[in-house]
């Protein structure tokens, strides 16, 4: 006799309890939490809903800037209720660990052409703005229909160039921050909040 397949895997399907990261943080150089996980989710949801309204009827292409924007982009697109595609670019900015120079090199280019498309660049953070200025020029020269920017964080005090950032998650003070995708020497991206790095 054949039995219907039943899916019973209570251990696998149980919702995991949040990872406790806080007790060890002091040893790892992580300071004050500037944006907590709850505020991140709330704001990312608002941005996704606004983008869905603004781009209604226009198939949207999100261009994530690797690696830091991956976390923001994947949360953001879950709150976008219109057809959306994603592509990625990786760039390296020459400079010190905490200051970019504006001289940018493409490590990975987009997979597909963007001519005639509605393109939204998704960035983790705009600091001096030099990296974004390069991206806007480079992608702009490929003749997209529209080209806009959605940045999770901006540091207004550090801005060297004036750029159109249509969507901004949070304005923060002039501190070097880590978490929710942002790194210092490739570490701390996994923190579920944005915190200042203690030097
Ligand atoms: P910008 O060219 O000075 O605007 O710097 C942009 C890039 O530098 C971002 O995409 C980040 O990768 C990195 N960056 C700038 N500020 C921070 C920070 O506070 N924490 C981590 N990365 C940062
Ligand atoms: Mg970085």
Coordinates of N, CA and C in Angstrom, one line a residue, residues 3 13 31 44 59 66 83 94 104 112 152 195:
X3 N 1.7 5.0 0.7 CA 1.3 6.1 1.7 C 1.7 7.4 1.1
X13 N 12.2 22.8 10.8 CA 11.2 23.9 10.5 C 11.0 24.9 11.6
X31 N 31.7 49.0 19.0 CA 31.2 50.0 20.0 C 29.7 50.2 19.9
X44 N 13.9 49.6 6.0 CA 14.1 48.8 4.7 C 12.7 48.5 4.2
X59 N 9.4 47.6 -15.1 CA 10.2 46.6 -14.5 C 11.6 47.1 -14.1
X66 N 28.7 44.9 -4.6 CA 29.3 43.9 -3.8 C 30.5 44.5 -2.9
X83 N 7.5 43.6 -10.3 CA 8.6 42.8 -10.9 C 10.0 43.4 -10.7
X94 N 40.8 52.5 -4.5 CA 42.1 52.6 -3.9 C 42.0 53.6 -2.8
X104 N 38.7 54.2 -8.9 CA 37.9 52.9 -8.7 C 38.2 52.0 -9.8
X112 N 24.6 41.7 -17.6 CA 23.8 42.1 -18.8 C 23.8 43.6 -19.0
X152 N 21.6 52.7 2.0 CA 21.1 52.4 3.3 C 21.6 53.5 4.3
X195 N 26.9 49.2 13.9 CA 27.5 49.8 15.1 C 28.8 50.5 14.7

